[in-house]
Amino acid sequence: MVMRTMELYFSPLACSLATRIALYEAEADATFIGVDAESHTTYDGRDYAQIHGLALVPALRLDDGELLTENAAILQHVAEQFPAARLAPTDARGLTHLRQWLSFISTELHKGVFNPVFDATAPADAKAHALSKAQSRLSWVAARLEGREFLLDRFSVADAYLYTVLNWTFVTPVDLKRWPVLAAYRARLHERPSIARAFAQEQALYAEERARHAKT
Ligand SMILES: N[C@@H](CCC(=O)N[C@@H](CS)C(=O)NCC(=O)O)C(=O)O
């Protein structure tokens, strides 16, 4: 078996940012491989669809060579592999709550509200329908965060994912200011060292990617 450093396939500021944050929290040894969000070509020139058949990020190449996909699974994998970082609860009920929030973020927010807005092929009606869900879904998670610092008792991979998704409100018609609890939560997390570092790096890469596209 060939052992190597983990590789995270990511696109700047996409949902894969959550995994980068988790890897930074864990101080994991990892290589980050950019994938152009439009052309689905890796920054080192490979056709990403040949690596992940759906060409979705994130994907994490494990040190034994397996390619792990699906953000919620990848985040839990990182948490499990680096227990010292305490990115997931260790008790059974706490783990259930972690999965509950990861599922909520993945389905109700990421795919349910934001994905159709970003999908260039989604009809206007589909985008409007998705956006109509924002009020109830964001109010639901805002109610959870009322009086709490994190989704669970301490910072977890679910916070890394929720932070990432809430950032998308800045480039969609969803106005985060309507949920002061969420706006404050996002701003607090933004100051966290792992997050500040991950965001700054990906923001720079995002700007570079846009500049490249503007030229073509
Ligand atoms: N079910 C996947 C969805 C991942 C996903 O939607 N990734 C987006 C970025 S946030 C993507 O790669 N989009 C590229 C595309 O749809 O072509 C997961 O949870 O990991």
PDB file of C-alpha atoms and ligand atoms in Angstrom:
ATOM      1  CA  MET A   1       0.000   0.000   0.000  1.00  0.00           C
ATOM      2  CA  VAL A   2       1.388   3.417  -1.018  1.00  0.00           C
ATOM      3  CA  MET A   3       1.126   5.898   1.855  1.00  0.00           C
ATOM      4  CA  ARG A   4       1.126   9.600   1.022  1.00  0.00           C
ATOM      5  CA  THR A   5      -0.067  12.962   2.287  1.00  0.00           C
ATOM      6  CA  MET A   6      -3.795  13.578   2.136  1.00  0.00           C
ATOM      7  CA  GLU A   7      -4.910  15.716  -0.804  1.00  0.00           C
ATOM      8  CA  LEU A   8      -7.910  18.008  -0.676  1.00  0.00           C
ATOM      9  CA  TYR A   9      -9.485  18.931  -3.988  1.00  0.00           C
ATOM     10  CA  PHE A  10     -11.136  22.294  -3.508  1.00  0.00           C
ATOM     11  CA  SER A  11     -12.521  25.301  -5.358  1.00  0.00           C
ATOM     12  CA  PRO A  12     -11.984  28.707  -3.753  1.00  0.00           C
ATOM     13  CA  LEU A  13     -14.755  29.646  -1.296  1.00  0.00           C
ATOM     14  CA  ALA A  14     -16.847  26.611  -2.269  1.00  0.00           C
ATOM     15  CA  CYS A  15     -18.151  24.139   0.323  1.00  0.00           C
ATOM     16  CA  SER A  16     -14.673  22.582   0.375  1.00  0.00           C
ATOM     17  CA  LEU A  17     -13.580  25.583   2.463  1.00  0.00           C
ATOM     18  CA  ALA A  18     -15.128  23.768   5.433  1.00  0.00           C
ATOM     19  CA  THR A  19     -12.719  20.873   4.996  1.00  0.00           C
ATOM     20  CA  ARG A  20      -9.746  23.209   4.683  1.00  0.00           C
ATOM     21  CA  ILE A  21     -10.819  24.809   7.979  1.00  0.00           C
ATOM     22  CA  ALA A  22     -11.122  21.379   9.622  1.00  0.00           C
ATOM     23  CA  LEU A  23      -7.660  20.375   8.356  1.00  0.00           C
ATOM     24  CA  TYR A  24      -6.186  23.608   9.712  1.00  0.00           C
ATOM     25  CA  GLU A  25      -7.916  23.084  13.053  1.00  0.00           C
ATOM     26  CA  ALA A  26      -6.441  19.587  13.148  1.00  0.00           C
ATOM     27  CA  GLU A  27      -3.010  20.821  12.032  1.00  0.00           C
ATOM     28  CA  ALA A  28      -3.146  17.996   9.531  1.00  0.00           C
ATOM     29  CA  ASP A  29      -0.471  17.442   6.949  1.00  0.00           C
ATOM     30  CA  ALA A  30      -2.341  17.919   3.664  1.00  0.00           C
ATOM     31  CA  THR A  31      -1.852  19.103   0.111  1.00  0.00           C
ATOM     32  CA  PHE A  32      -4.470  21.417  -1.395  1.00  0.00           C
ATOM     33  CA  ILE A  33      -5.271  20.962  -5.064  1.00  0.00           C
ATOM     34  CA  GLY A  34      -7.326  23.729  -6.661  1.00  0.00           C
ATOM     35  CA  VAL A  35     -10.084  22.925  -9.133  1.00  0.00           C
ATOM     36  CA  ASP A  36     -11.336  25.651 -11.464  1.00  0.00           C
ATOM     37  CA  ALA A  37     -15.051  25.891 -10.696  1.00  0.00           C
ATOM     38  CA  GLU A  38     -16.007  26.590 -14.319  1.00  0.00           C
ATOM     39  CA  SER A  39     -13.705  24.415 -16.386  1.00  0.00           C
ATOM     40  CA  HIS A  40     -13.390  21.606 -13.818  1.00  0.00           C
ATOM     41  CA  THR A  41      -9.688  21.526 -14.516  1.00  0.00           C
ATOM     42  CA  THR A  42      -7.259  21.234 -11.638  1.00  0.00           C
ATOM     43  CA  TYR A  43      -4.789  24.073 -11.250  1.00  0.00           C
ATOM     44  CA  ASP A  44      -2.105  21.616 -12.312  1.00  0.00           C
ATOM     45  CA  GLY A  45      -3.960  20.982 -15.584  1.00  0.00           C
ATOM     46  CA  ARG A  46      -5.841  17.718 -15.048  1.00  0.00           C
ATOM     47  CA  ASP A  47      -9.453  17.012 -16.016  1.00  0.00           C
ATOM     48  CA  TYR A  48     -11.089  16.821 -12.584  1.00  0.00           C
ATOM     49  CA  ALA A  49     -13.942  14.660 -13.932  1.00  0.00           C
ATOM     50  CA  GLN A  50     -11.335  11.932 -14.422  1.00  0.00           C
ATOM     51  CA  ILE A  51     -10.612  12.122 -10.697  1.00  0.00           C
ATOM     52  CA  HIS A  52     -14.163  12.517  -9.347  1.00  0.00           C
ATOM     53  CA  GLY A  53     -16.795  11.401 -11.857  1.00  0.00           C
ATOM     54  CA  LEU A  54     -19.225  14.140 -10.763  1.00  0.00           C
ATOM     55  CA  ALA A  55     -16.463  16.768 -10.703  1.00  0.00           C
ATOM     56  CA  LEU A  56     -17.696  18.017  -7.343  1.00  0.00           C
ATOM     57  CA  VAL A  57     -15.531  19.398  -4.584  1.00  0.00           C
ATOM     58  CA  PRO A  58     -14.579  18.579  -1.938  1.00  0.00           C
ATOM     59  CA  ALA A  59     -12.864  15.270  -2.478  1.00  0.00           C
ATOM     60  CA  LEU A  60     -10.186  14.037  -0.140  1.00  0.00           C
ATOM     61  CA  ARG A  61      -7.516  11.609  -1.315  1.00  0.00           C
ATOM     62  CA  LEU A  62      -6.662   9.614   1.766  1.00  0.00           C
ATOM     63  CA  ASP A  63      -3.146   8.537   2.549  1.00  0.00           C
ATOM     64  CA  ASP A  64      -3.964   4.982   1.406  1.00  0.00           C
ATOM     65  CA  GLY A  65      -5.101   6.277  -2.003  1.00  0.00           C
ATOM     66  CA  GLU A  66      -8.880   6.085  -1.562  1.00  0.00           C
ATOM     67  CA  LEU A  67     -10.820   9.126  -2.778  1.00  0.00           C
ATOM     68  CA  LEU A  68     -13.399  10.162  -0.202  1.00  0.00           C
ATOM     69  CA  THR A  69     -16.292  12.318  -1.404  1.00  0.00           C
ATOM     70  CA  GLU A  70     -19.227  14.165   0.217  1.00  0.00           C
ATOM     71  CA  ASN A  71     -18.477  17.051   2.483  1.00  0.00           C
ATOM     72  CA  ALA A  72     -20.351  15.737   5.530  1.00  0.00           C
ATOM     73  CA  ALA A  73     -18.478  12.430   5.385  1.00  0.00           C
ATOM     74  CA  ILE A  74     -15.129  14.094   4.754  1.00  0.00           C
ATOM     75  CA  LEU A  75     -15.610  16.466   7.685  1.00  0.00           C
ATOM     76  CA  GLN A  76     -16.471  13.582  10.000  1.00  0.00           C
ATOM     77  CA  HIS A  77     -13.481  11.642   8.709  1.00  0.00           C
ATOM     78  CA  VAL A  78     -11.124  14.515   9.523  1.00  0.00           C
ATOM     79  CA  ALA A  79     -12.677  14.859  12.981  1.00  0.00           C
ATOM     80  CA  GLU A  80     -12.247  11.114  13.597  1.00  0.00           C
ATOM     81  CA  GLN A  81      -8.678  11.014  12.334  1.00  0.00           C
ATOM     82  CA  PHE A  82      -7.567  13.911  14.517  1.00  0.00           C
ATOM     83  CA  PRO A  83      -9.348  13.410  17.843  1.00  0.00           C
ATOM     84  CA  ALA A  84      -6.968  15.778  19.652  1.00  0.00           C
ATOM     85  CA  ALA A  85      -8.498  18.667  17.711  1.00  0.00           C
ATOM     86  CA  ARG A  86     -11.892  17.856  19.262  1.00  0.00           C
ATOM     87  CA  LEU A  87     -13.820  18.687  16.125  1.00  0.00           C
ATOM     88  CA  ALA A  88     -16.634  16.258  16.929  1.00  0.00           C
ATOM     89  CA  PRO A  89     -18.312  15.106  20.117  1.00  0.00           C
ATOM     90  CA  THR A  90     -17.238  11.730  21.433  1.00  0.00           C
ATOM     91  CA  ASP A  91     -20.479  10.626  23.088  1.00  0.00           C
ATOM     92  CA  ALA A  92     -23.138   8.835  21.053  1.00  0.00           C
ATOM     93  CA  ARG A  93     -25.849  11.474  21.477  1.00  0.00           C
ATOM     94  CA  GLY A  94     -23.406  14.281  20.709  1.00  0.00           C
ATOM     95  CA  LEU A  95     -22.382  12.490  17.513  1.00  0.00           C
ATOM     96  CA  THR A  96     -26.016  12.140  16.532  1.00  0.00           C
ATOM     97  CA  HIS A  97     -26.441  15.874  16.992  1.00  0.00           C
ATOM     98  CA  LEU A  98     -23.353  16.501  14.870  1.00  0.00           C
ATOM     99  CA  ARG A  99     -24.807  14.386  12.063  1.00  0.00           C
ATOM    100  CA  GLN A 100     -28.130  16.145  12.470  1.00  0.00           C
ATOM    101  CA  TRP A 101     -26.544  19.555  11.867  1.00  0.00           C
ATOM    102  CA  LEU A 102     -24.259  18.363   9.073  1.00  0.00           C
ATOM    103  CA  SER A 103     -27.295  16.884   7.308  1.00  0.00           C
ATOM    104  CA  PHE A 104     -29.293  20.057   7.847  1.00  0.00           C
ATOM    105  CA  ILE A 105     -26.532  22.288   6.477  1.00  0.00           C
ATOM    106  CA  SER A 106     -25.882  19.978   3.536  1.00  0.00           C
ATOM    107  CA  THR A 107     -29.480  19.439   2.449  1.00  0.00           C
ATOM    108  CA  GLU A 108     -31.611  22.296   3.739  1.00  0.00           C
ATOM    109  CA  LEU A 109     -29.082  25.104   3.299  1.00  0.00           C
ATOM    110  CA  HIS A 110     -26.347  24.112   0.851  1.00  0.00           C
ATOM    111  CA  LYS A 111     -28.415  22.168  -1.657  1.00  0.00           C
ATOM    112  CA  GLY A 112     -31.874  23.440  -0.704  1.00  0.00           C
ATOM    113  CA  VAL A 113     -31.283  27.187  -0.693  1.00  0.00           C
ATOM    114  CA  PHE A 114     -27.912  28.108  -2.197  1.00  0.00           C
ATOM    115  CA  ASN A 115     -27.044  25.499  -4.815  1.00  0.00           C
ATOM    116  CA  PRO A 116     -29.800  26.431  -7.309  1.00  0.00           C
ATOM    117  CA  VAL A 117     -28.816  30.094  -7.008  1.00  0.00           C
ATOM    118  CA  PHE A 118     -25.241  29.286  -8.051  1.00  0.00           C
ATOM    119  CA  ASP A 119     -26.214  26.730 -10.697  1.00  0.00           C
ATOM    120  CA  ALA A 120     -26.009  28.507 -14.062  1.00  0.00           C
ATOM    121  CA  THR A 121     -28.314  25.862 -15.574  1.00  0.00           C
ATOM    122  CA  ALA A 122     -31.095  26.253 -12.974  1.00  0.00           C
ATOM    123  CA  PRO A 123     -34.224  27.966 -14.344  1.00  0.00           C
ATOM    124  CA  ALA A 124     -35.245  31.281 -12.712  1.00  0.00           C
ATOM    125  CA  ASP A 125     -38.260  29.556 -11.105  1.00  0.00           C
ATOM    126  CA  ALA A 126     -36.009  26.994  -9.451  1.00  0.00           C
ATOM    127  CA  LYS A 127     -33.781  29.747  -8.089  1.00  0.00           C
ATOM    128  CA  ALA A 128     -36.780  31.690  -6.748  1.00  0.00           C
ATOM    129  CA  HIS A 129     -38.225  28.551  -5.180  1.00  0.00           C
ATOM    130  CA  ALA A 130     -34.933  27.768  -3.467  1.00  0.00           C
ATOM    131  CA  LEU A 131     -34.604  31.333  -2.182  1.00  0.00           C
ATOM    132  CA  SER A 132     -38.140  31.166  -0.784  1.00  0.00           C
ATOM    133  CA  LYS A 133     -36.860  28.496   1.634  1.00  0.00           C
ATOM    134  CA  ALA A 134     -34.184  30.783   3.083  1.00  0.00           C
ATOM    135  CA  GLN A 135     -36.468  32.476   5.604  1.00  0.00           C
ATOM    136  CA  SER A 136     -37.601  29.281   7.360  1.00  0.00           C
ATOM    137  CA  ARG A 137     -34.253  27.448   7.128  1.00  0.00           C
ATOM    138  CA  LEU A 138     -32.108  30.320   8.368  1.00  0.00           C
ATOM    139  CA  SER A 139     -34.612  31.162  11.100  1.00  0.00           C
ATOM    140  CA  TRP A 140     -34.395  27.530  12.213  1.00  0.00           C
ATOM    141  CA  VAL A 141     -30.626  27.575  12.634  1.00  0.00           C
ATOM    142  CA  ALA A 142     -30.745  31.115  14.093  1.00  0.00           C
ATOM    143  CA  ALA A 143     -33.081  29.819  16.818  1.00  0.00           C
ATOM    144  CA  ARG A 144     -30.554  27.082  17.594  1.00  0.00           C
ATOM    145  CA  LEU A 145     -27.741  29.637  17.930  1.00  0.00           C
ATOM    146  CA  GLU A 146     -29.703  32.006  20.167  1.00  0.00           C
ATOM    147  CA  GLY A 147     -27.562  32.290  23.308  1.00  0.00           C
ATOM    148  CA  ARG A 148     -25.002  29.742  22.021  1.00  0.00           C
ATOM    149  CA  GLU A 149     -21.494  30.226  20.706  1.00  0.00           C
ATOM    150  CA  PHE A 150     -21.486  27.142  18.477  1.00  0.00           C
ATOM    151  CA  LEU A 151     -23.994  24.669  17.060  1.00  0.00           C
ATOM    152  CA  LEU A 152     -22.873  22.078  19.623  1.00  0.00           C
ATOM    153  CA  ASP A 153     -21.178  22.578  22.988  1.00  0.00           C
ATOM    154  CA  ARG A 154     -17.868  23.567  21.427  1.00  0.00           C
ATOM    155  CA  PHE A 155     -16.513  24.318  17.946  1.00  0.00           C
ATOM    156  CA  SER A 156     -17.078  21.377  15.593  1.00  0.00           C
ATOM    157  CA  VAL A 157     -16.877  20.583  11.900  1.00  0.00           C
ATOM    158  CA  ALA A 158     -20.551  21.570  11.683  1.00  0.00           C
ATOM    159  CA  ASP A 159     -19.538  25.150  12.503  1.00  0.00           C
ATOM    160  CA  ALA A 160     -16.872  25.034   9.796  1.00  0.00           C
ATOM    161  CA  TYR A 161     -19.568  24.013   7.290  1.00  0.00           C
ATOM    162  CA  LEU A 162     -22.185  26.498   8.502  1.00  0.00           C
ATOM    163  CA  TYR A 163     -19.667  29.358   8.413  1.00  0.00           C
ATOM    164  CA  THR A 164     -18.799  28.421   4.817  1.00  0.00           C
ATOM    165  CA  VAL A 165     -22.435  28.372   3.722  1.00  0.00           C
ATOM    166  CA  LEU A 166     -23.329  31.616   5.508  1.00  0.00           C
ATOM    167  CA  ASN A 167     -20.534  33.358   3.603  1.00  0.00           C
ATOM    168  CA  TRP A 168     -22.453  32.703   0.406  1.00  0.00           C
ATOM    169  CA  THR A 169     -25.155  35.111   1.548  1.00  0.00           C
ATOM    170  CA  PHE A 170     -22.800  37.916   0.474  1.00  0.00           C
ATOM    171  CA  VAL A 171     -23.080  36.893  -3.173  1.00  0.00           C
ATOM    172  CA  THR A 172     -26.770  35.950  -3.212  1.00  0.00           C
ATOM    173  CA  PRO A 173     -29.984  37.880  -2.521  1.00  0.00           C
ATOM    174  CA  VAL A 174     -30.129  36.367   0.999  1.00  0.00           C
ATOM    175  CA  ASP A 175     -29.506  39.231   3.426  1.00  0.00           C
ATOM    176  CA  LEU A 176     -27.828  37.870   6.550  1.00  0.00           C
ATOM    177  CA  LYS A 177     -28.615  41.077   8.441  1.00  0.00           C
ATOM    178  CA  ARG A 178     -32.177  39.814   8.768  1.00  0.00           C
ATOM    179  CA  TRP A 179     -30.805  37.273  11.266  1.00  0.00           C
ATOM    180  CA  PRO A 180     -28.574  39.240  13.670  1.00  0.00           C
ATOM    181  CA  VAL A 181     -27.746  36.036  15.566  1.00  0.00           C
ATOM    182  CA  LEU A 182     -26.385  34.461  12.383  1.00  0.00           C
ATOM    183  CA  ALA A 183     -24.556  37.606  11.314  1.00  0.00           C
ATOM    184  CA  ALA A 184     -22.841  37.771  14.721  1.00  0.00           C
ATOM    185  CA  TYR A 185     -22.030  34.034  14.657  1.00  0.00           C
ATOM    186  CA  ARG A 186     -20.453  34.321  11.193  1.00  0.00           C
ATOM    187  CA  ALA A 187     -18.465  37.401  12.224  1.00  0.00           C
ATOM    188  CA  ARG A 188     -17.208  35.652  15.388  1.00  0.00           C
ATOM    189  CA  LEU A 189     -16.121  32.563  13.491  1.00  0.00           C
ATOM    190  CA  HIS A 190     -14.474  34.708  10.847  1.00  0.00           C
ATOM    191  CA  GLU A 191     -11.995  35.844  13.510  1.00  0.00           C
ATOM    192  CA  ARG A 192     -11.050  32.301  14.486  1.00  0.00           C
ATOM    193  CA  PRO A 193      -7.409  31.782  13.379  1.00  0.00           C
ATOM    194  CA  SER A 194      -8.014  28.626  11.307  1.00  0.00           C
ATOM    195  CA  ILE A 195     -10.936  30.298   9.562  1.00  0.00           C
ATOM    196  CA  ALA A 196      -9.284  33.676   9.036  1.00  0.00           C
ATOM    197  CA  ARG A 197      -6.311  31.910   7.436  1.00  0.00           C
ATOM    198  CA  ALA A 198      -8.406  29.594   5.263  1.00  0.00           C
ATOM    199  CA  PHE A 199     -10.709  32.377   4.125  1.00  0.00           C
ATOM    200  CA  ALA A 200      -7.898  34.802   3.282  1.00  0.00           C
ATOM    201  CA  GLN A 201      -6.108  32.166   1.200  1.00  0.00           C
ATOM    202  CA  GLU A 202      -9.204  31.126  -0.702  1.00  0.00           C
ATOM    203  CA  GLN A 203     -10.405  34.695  -1.198  1.00  0.00           C
ATOM    204  CA  ALA A 204      -7.093  35.461  -2.937  1.00  0.00           C
ATOM    205  CA  LEU A 205      -7.415  32.339  -5.098  1.00  0.00           C
ATOM    206  CA  TYR A 206     -11.026  33.229  -5.902  1.00  0.00           C
ATOM    207  CA  ALA A 207      -9.972  36.696  -7.069  1.00  0.00           C
ATOM    208  CA  GLU A 208      -7.220  35.144  -9.229  1.00  0.00           C
ATOM    209  CA  GLU A 209      -9.693  32.679 -10.735  1.00  0.00           C
ATOM    210  CA  ARG A 210     -12.141  35.456 -11.597  1.00  0.00           C
ATOM    211  CA  ALA A 211      -9.383  37.530 -13.151  1.00  0.00           C
ATOM    212  CA  ARG A 212      -8.372  34.528 -15.290  1.00  0.00           C
ATOM    213  CA  HIS A 213     -11.951  34.074 -16.465  1.00  0.00           C
ATOM    214  CA  ALA A 214     -12.375  37.777 -17.186  1.00  0.00           C
ATOM    215  CA  LYS A 215      -9.476  37.513 -19.688  1.00  0.00           C
ATOM    216  CA  THR A 216     -10.929  34.510 -21.543  1.00  0.00           C
TER     217      THR A 216
HETATM  218  N1  LIG B   1     -23.069  16.379  -2.306  1.00  0.00           N
HETATM  219  C1  LIG B   1     -21.817  17.061  -2.446  1.00  0.00           C
HETATM  220  C2  LIG B   1     -22.072  18.393  -3.116  1.00  0.00           C
HETATM  221  C3  LIG B   1     -20.810  19.163  -3.295  1.00  0.00           C
HETATM  222  C4  LIG B   1     -21.036  20.407  -4.133  1.00  0.00           C
HETATM  223  O1  LIG B   1     -22.156  20.798  -4.450  1.00  0.00           O
HETATM  224  N2  LIG B   1     -19.926  21.027  -4.508  1.00  0.00           N
HETATM  225  C5  LIG B   1     -19.979  22.193  -5.351  1.00  0.00           C
HETATM  226  C6  LIG B   1     -19.196  23.339  -4.735  1.00  0.00           C
HETATM  227  S1  LIG B   1     -19.929  23.919  -3.227  1.00  0.00           S
HETATM  228  C7  LIG B   1     -19.357  21.868  -6.674  1.00  0.00           C
HETATM  229  O2  LIG B   1     -18.360  21.172  -6.737  1.00  0.00           O
HETATM  230  N3  LIG B   1     -19.932  22.360  -7.766  1.00  0.00           N
HETATM  231  C8  LIG B   1     -19.388  22.174  -9.066  1.00  0.00           C
HETATM  232  C9  LIG B   1     -20.413  21.741 -10.035  1.00  0.00           C
HETATM  233  O3  LIG B   1     -21.584  21.566  -9.661  1.00  0.00           O
HETATM  234  O4  LIG B   1     -20.057  21.577 -11.207  1.00  0.00           O
HETATM  235  C10 LIG B   1     -21.156  17.252  -1.086  1.00  0.00           C
HETATM  236  O5  LIG B   1     -21.896  17.477  -0.118  1.00  0.00           O
HETATM  237  O6  LIG B   1     -19.939  17.191  -1.002  1.00  0.00           O
END
